[in-house]
XYZ file of C-alpha atoms in Angstrom:
372
model
C 0.000 0.000 0.000
C 2.989 2.318 0.519
C 3.081 3.267 -3.132
C -0.567 4.369 -3.254
C -1.159 8.119 -3.309
C -4.625 9.380 -2.375
C -5.973 12.732 -3.524
C -9.245 14.079 -2.125
C -11.019 16.120 -4.776
C -14.407 17.206 -3.335
C -16.351 15.489 -6.091
C -17.518 11.947 -6.724
C -15.358 10.465 -9.485
C -17.191 8.346 -12.046
C -14.388 7.709 -14.576
C -10.565 7.715 -14.700
C -8.400 7.151 -17.791
C -4.663 7.427 -18.499
C -3.568 9.502 -21.450
C -2.049 7.132 -24.047
C 1.735 6.874 -24.225
C 3.800 6.268 -27.303
C 4.361 2.552 -27.863
C 8.023 3.097 -28.756
C 9.018 5.374 -25.876
C 8.508 2.810 -23.066
C 7.669 5.734 -20.811
C 5.230 5.417 -17.938
C 2.018 7.418 -18.233
C 2.032 10.710 -16.357
C -1.297 12.389 -17.209
C -4.806 11.096 -16.606
C -8.321 12.448 -17.017
C -11.262 12.122 -14.638
C -14.993 12.739 -14.896
C -17.397 13.350 -12.045
C -20.998 12.430 -11.316
C -23.783 13.176 -8.838
C -22.341 16.605 -8.032
C -24.083 19.949 -8.351
C -21.652 20.908 -11.106
C -19.919 18.038 -12.852
C -16.590 18.443 -14.582
C -13.841 16.741 -16.485
C -10.323 17.269 -15.167
C -6.761 16.552 -16.281
C -4.158 15.590 -13.700
C -0.403 15.036 -13.715
C 1.540 12.664 -11.497
C 4.830 14.238 -12.588
C 7.050 11.208 -12.952
C 10.379 12.081 -11.345
C 11.883 8.649 -11.672
C 11.790 8.275 -7.897
C 11.974 4.826 -6.384
C 8.725 4.815 -4.469
C 10.357 6.188 -1.311
C 8.706 9.514 -2.151
C 9.227 12.296 0.318
C 6.155 14.364 1.196
C 3.609 14.782 -1.559
C 5.811 14.305 -4.579
C 3.640 11.580 -6.080
C 0.320 13.297 -5.485
C -1.780 14.022 -8.562
C -1.674 17.727 -9.454
C -4.673 19.323 -11.156
C -3.710 20.722 -14.567
C -7.085 22.053 -15.759
C -10.806 21.336 -15.660
C -13.968 22.099 -17.615
C -17.666 22.051 -16.737
C -19.560 19.005 -17.999
C -23.330 18.995 -18.552
C -24.760 16.015 -16.706
C -22.959 13.095 -15.086
C -19.873 11.786 -16.891
C -20.945 8.179 -17.583
C -17.931 7.205 -19.686
C -14.652 8.723 -20.804
C -12.104 7.571 -23.398
C -9.046 9.150 -24.974
C -9.370 9.564 -28.723
C -5.683 10.522 -29.053
C -3.022 12.364 -27.016
C -4.992 15.628 -26.942
C -8.671 14.704 -27.157
C -11.091 12.829 -24.924
C -14.649 11.715 -25.617
C -17.236 11.831 -22.824
C -20.759 10.456 -22.603
C -23.388 12.114 -20.462
C -26.516 11.326 -18.483
C -28.158 13.955 -20.734
C -27.653 11.693 -23.779
C -24.883 13.904 -25.208
C -21.493 12.885 -26.624
C -18.690 15.467 -26.441
C -15.093 15.667 -27.660
C -12.894 17.864 -25.460
C -9.422 19.034 -26.482
C -6.675 19.394 -23.888
C -4.348 22.260 -24.863
C -1.139 21.208 -23.163
C 0.766 24.432 -23.740
C -1.801 26.632 -22.006
C -3.294 23.875 -19.784
C -6.817 24.683 -20.902
C -9.708 22.558 -22.189
C -12.074 23.410 -25.025
C -15.063 21.660 -26.608
C -14.081 20.588 -30.118
C -17.251 18.670 -31.073
C -20.584 17.996 -29.401
C -23.562 15.846 -30.323
C -26.389 16.807 -27.918
C -29.201 14.390 -27.034
C -28.184 11.717 -29.521
C -29.421 9.065 -27.103
C -33.046 9.772 -26.263
C -36.467 8.384 -25.602
C -39.506 9.719 -27.493
C -40.057 12.423 -24.881
C -36.903 12.581 -22.778
C -33.123 12.271 -22.869
C -31.642 8.801 -22.434
C -28.295 8.482 -20.619
C -25.400 7.614 -22.928
C -23.777 4.851 -20.910
C -20.631 3.871 -22.817
C -18.137 4.806 -25.520
C -15.226 3.195 -27.316
C -12.882 4.944 -29.760
C -10.567 3.924 -32.562
C -9.693 7.302 -34.014
C -11.430 8.790 -35.862
C -14.284 6.351 -35.185
C -16.385 6.683 -32.027
C -19.091 4.197 -30.983
C -21.562 4.933 -28.179
C -24.311 2.941 -26.452
C -27.171 4.042 -24.246
C -30.023 3.326 -21.936
C -32.265 3.689 -25.017
C -30.827 0.459 -26.484
C -29.177 2.286 -29.404
C -25.691 1.903 -30.851
C -24.466 5.096 -32.566
C -21.364 5.482 -34.742
C -19.643 8.864 -35.175
C -16.455 10.125 -36.761
C -14.437 12.789 -34.979
C -13.852 14.578 -38.292
C -17.545 14.739 -39.254
C -20.387 16.708 -37.737
C -23.251 14.332 -38.414
C -23.966 10.895 -37.028
C -22.592 8.142 -39.302
C -24.929 5.330 -38.306
C -27.607 4.486 -35.768
C -28.614 0.918 -34.914
C -31.987 1.982 -33.614
C -33.268 -1.061 -31.718
C -29.981 -2.765 -31.000
C -31.362 -3.794 -27.629
C -34.701 -3.829 -25.872
C -32.901 -3.252 -22.560
C -30.196 -0.855 -21.373
C -26.782 -1.337 -22.990
C -24.259 -0.726 -20.225
C -20.869 -0.923 -21.972
C -19.143 -1.384 -25.324
C -15.666 -2.381 -26.498
C -13.968 -3.378 -29.740
C -13.528 -7.062 -30.438
C -11.703 -6.496 -33.730
C -11.313 -3.479 -36.005
C -14.835 -3.720 -37.397
C -16.545 -5.651 -34.608
C -17.829 -4.481 -31.260
C -19.117 -6.176 -28.112
C -21.934 -4.837 -25.948
C -23.294 -5.959 -22.566
C -26.812 -5.268 -21.338
C -29.096 -5.274 -18.331
C -30.418 -8.808 -18.927
C -27.069 -10.612 -18.789
C -26.341 -10.718 -22.523
C -23.078 -10.218 -24.397
C -23.690 -9.314 -28.056
C -21.258 -9.184 -30.987
C -21.868 -6.688 -33.802
C -20.132 -6.586 -37.172
C -20.188 -2.944 -38.236
C -19.408 -3.902 -41.847
C -22.866 -5.445 -42.104
C -25.864 -3.227 -42.724
C -27.951 -5.565 -40.598
C -29.329 -4.160 -37.361
C -29.011 -7.538 -35.661
C -26.061 -8.872 -33.690
C -23.884 -11.521 -35.326
C -23.793 -13.510 -32.066
C -25.494 -13.463 -28.659
C -24.038 -15.055 -25.527
C -25.752 -14.912 -22.166
C -25.532 -15.781 -18.502
C -27.528 -18.842 -17.610
C -29.911 -18.855 -14.654
C -30.760 -15.420 -13.278
C -30.210 -12.957 -16.093
C -28.527 -10.333 -13.945
C -27.265 -7.089 -15.521
C -23.740 -7.000 -16.904
C -22.084 -3.627 -16.301
C -18.644 -3.892 -17.894
C -16.684 -5.725 -20.583
C -13.073 -5.917 -21.749
C -11.328 -7.964 -24.407
C -7.974 -9.724 -24.003
C -5.478 -7.537 -25.897
C -3.711 -10.439 -27.657
C -6.363 -13.115 -27.994
C -9.500 -11.359 -29.105
C -11.796 -14.314 -28.512
C -11.242 -14.026 -24.739
C -13.581 -11.557 -23.073
C -14.105 -10.635 -19.413
C -17.319 -9.169 -17.996
C -18.619 -8.117 -14.595
C -22.070 -7.310 -13.345
C -24.601 -6.872 -10.623
C -23.630 -9.975 -8.634
C -19.932 -9.019 -8.484
C -18.866 -12.198 -10.344
C -16.006 -12.138 -12.833
C -17.035 -13.977 -16.015
C -14.541 -15.070 -18.672
C -15.987 -15.941 -22.089
C -14.602 -17.586 -25.209
C -16.664 -16.047 -28.002
C -15.507 -18.728 -30.482
C -17.453 -21.438 -28.717
C -20.451 -21.844 -26.491
C -23.078 -19.295 -25.625
C -22.405 -19.087 -21.884
C -19.357 -17.961 -19.837
C -16.335 -20.239 -19.886
C -15.666 -19.619 -16.218
C -17.262 -17.730 -13.336
C -15.243 -16.498 -10.372
C -16.426 -14.910 -7.155
C -14.898 -11.468 -7.099
C -16.873 -8.802 -5.245
C -19.768 -8.662 -2.801
C -21.618 -5.985 -4.812
C -21.802 -4.671 -8.396
C -18.597 -4.838 -10.436
C -18.310 -1.520 -12.264
C -15.198 -2.077 -14.412
C -12.923 -4.881 -15.571
C -9.663 -4.312 -17.444
C -6.983 -6.644 -18.735
C -3.536 -5.106 -18.469
C -3.015 -3.791 -22.031
C 0.498 -5.233 -22.462
C 0.620 -7.981 -19.821
C -2.814 -9.646 -19.943
C -1.942 -12.338 -17.400
C -2.999 -9.501 -15.098
C -6.554 -8.239 -14.787
C -8.136 -5.586 -12.564
C -11.688 -5.159 -11.267
C -13.417 -2.555 -9.091
C -16.721 -2.563 -7.303
C -19.522 -0.887 -5.403
C -18.187 -2.806 -2.373
C -15.247 -0.386 -2.132
C -12.550 -2.772 -3.338
C -10.145 -2.916 -6.269
C -8.738 -6.361 -7.072
C -5.619 -7.336 -9.012
C -6.010 -10.806 -10.568
C -2.912 -12.654 -11.732
C -2.730 -15.970 -13.550
C 0.452 -17.926 -13.125
C 1.227 -18.946 -16.674
C 2.482 -22.431 -17.692
C 4.932 -21.145 -20.196
C 8.300 -19.607 -19.438
C 7.823 -17.432 -22.481
C 7.449 -13.847 -21.299
C 3.897 -12.679 -21.833
C 5.044 -9.798 -24.017
C 6.125 -12.391 -26.598
C 2.759 -14.101 -26.560
C 1.310 -12.067 -29.420
C 0.360 -8.449 -29.071
C -0.674 -5.194 -30.568
C 1.540 -3.347 -32.958
C -0.350 -0.090 -33.092
C 1.837 2.873 -32.254
C -0.202 4.014 -29.255
C -1.158 2.009 -26.228
C -4.306 3.102 -24.468
C -7.318 1.521 -22.849
C -9.641 2.340 -25.705
C -7.401 2.094 -28.730
C -7.883 -0.851 -30.201
C -7.816 -2.143 -33.453
C -5.711 -5.097 -32.315
C -2.940 -6.816 -34.188
C -3.063 -10.520 -34.841
C -0.799 -11.993 -32.222
C -0.179 -15.709 -31.888
C -3.663 -17.126 -31.541
C -2.530 -20.712 -31.054
C -1.259 -20.190 -27.520
C -3.762 -21.359 -24.961
C -4.531 -18.544 -22.576
C -4.402 -19.310 -18.872
C -7.748 -17.522 -18.619
C -9.266 -20.473 -20.522
C -7.638 -23.324 -18.654
C -10.900 -24.465 -17.122
C -11.802 -24.752 -13.472
C -8.306 -25.846 -12.545
C -7.123 -22.364 -13.444
C -8.835 -21.056 -10.331
C -6.016 -22.619 -8.365
C -3.554 -20.634 -10.433
C -5.305 -17.323 -9.924
C -4.028 -14.993 -7.262
C -6.019 -11.968 -6.159
C -4.660 -8.974 -4.291
C -6.516 -6.039 -2.761
C -4.989 -2.880 -4.196
C -6.587 -0.271 -1.903
C -6.750 0.444 1.799
C -10.074 -0.749 3.170
C -12.972 1.597 2.425
C -16.718 1.483 2.262
C -17.681 3.702 -0.699
C -17.827 2.524 -4.285
C -14.744 2.353 -6.521
C -16.397 3.413 -9.774
C -13.571 3.308 -12.293
C -9.986 2.197 -12.815
C -7.376 2.296 -15.528
C -3.999 0.612 -15.780
C -1.112 1.364 -18.147
C 2.508 0.300 -17.716
C 3.089 0.068 -13.975
C 0.598 2.812 -13.191
C -2.929 2.345 -11.896
C -5.509 5.059 -11.192
C -8.998 4.739 -9.742
C -11.804 7.055 -8.669
C -14.371 6.657 -5.900
C -17.645 7.895 -4.444
C -15.531 8.833 -1.420
C -14.395 11.831 -3.515
C -10.893 10.383 -3.798
C -8.511 9.495 -6.583
C -5.939 6.780 -5.846
C -2.754 6.400 -7.915
C -0.337 3.468 -7.661
C 2.878 3.814 -9.695
C 4.363 0.445 -8.739
C 1.810 -2.095 -9.898
C 3.573 -5.492 -9.936
C 2.998 -6.560 -13.540
């Protein structure tokens, strides 16, 4: 816990994301963005952790996040993704989608593009619950069951899949360059091929038994058929979308809703989850192979970020430890990453050795020595 810095920010934090770093520079991330919710005035903020190359024996407040700039945000920030080094996309409880530009020279933020009320019911706004970006493409999902495709360089909406879901879509991520995954409030994971003009999913997988809501989804960065989800019951589900229509494995994770799940983008033997129960867990699979995980296939795009994602091929023949069946549970280690607390951990992001999370306790936690 010694390497965790806590910053109290007087606002409930709904989302945290690291700014992407250049793939070639091997630098650790040093700037992250946050969004707030359930406050009188919500805002998006940029923070710096000023990496001084210190060894974790920081004196005083050297590692504390420093506020660089902030900007008012209409409605709750329900999701936040970096489009590139300078721009972030937010989704709002008002149904709006906004691109903000961070001007690093002047440390100011401006609105560069806004699509108001794109998610809506016949007579009211519908919260826009999730976004994923692969610049210039932006895909959003909402409580209205719509999937909407935008381009950052165009003013209009590119495509709307009007009745993509009869229930709330809670989250979206890329599976491959032209395919996305969505999770909904009745325990379904749906695959969509955006090359097809069809308004129907190409595949539907679902939880068996009680169809509890799924809140979050992430795809293994090297082996795109492996997907992790979390939901209302706090269980971690791992799916193999190539086979079967139900989760490959279910693991007890949290005692309340799981809000986010993220594979480590370059070392996916590590996975992180956070929950309404106030905990943040680090999951680690002990791999069979002595081959370092960075050789086990990977992305070759020039930027690494949580949302980036048109993945490269990677070596698909290697069997992932996440799909080793029930016996893999014995090879899974979980570690609590935060001091004990009672209020929800709403969001996390991990990049390199740096982890950031935001809570309803109006705190941001940063760990710069994540053991991955």
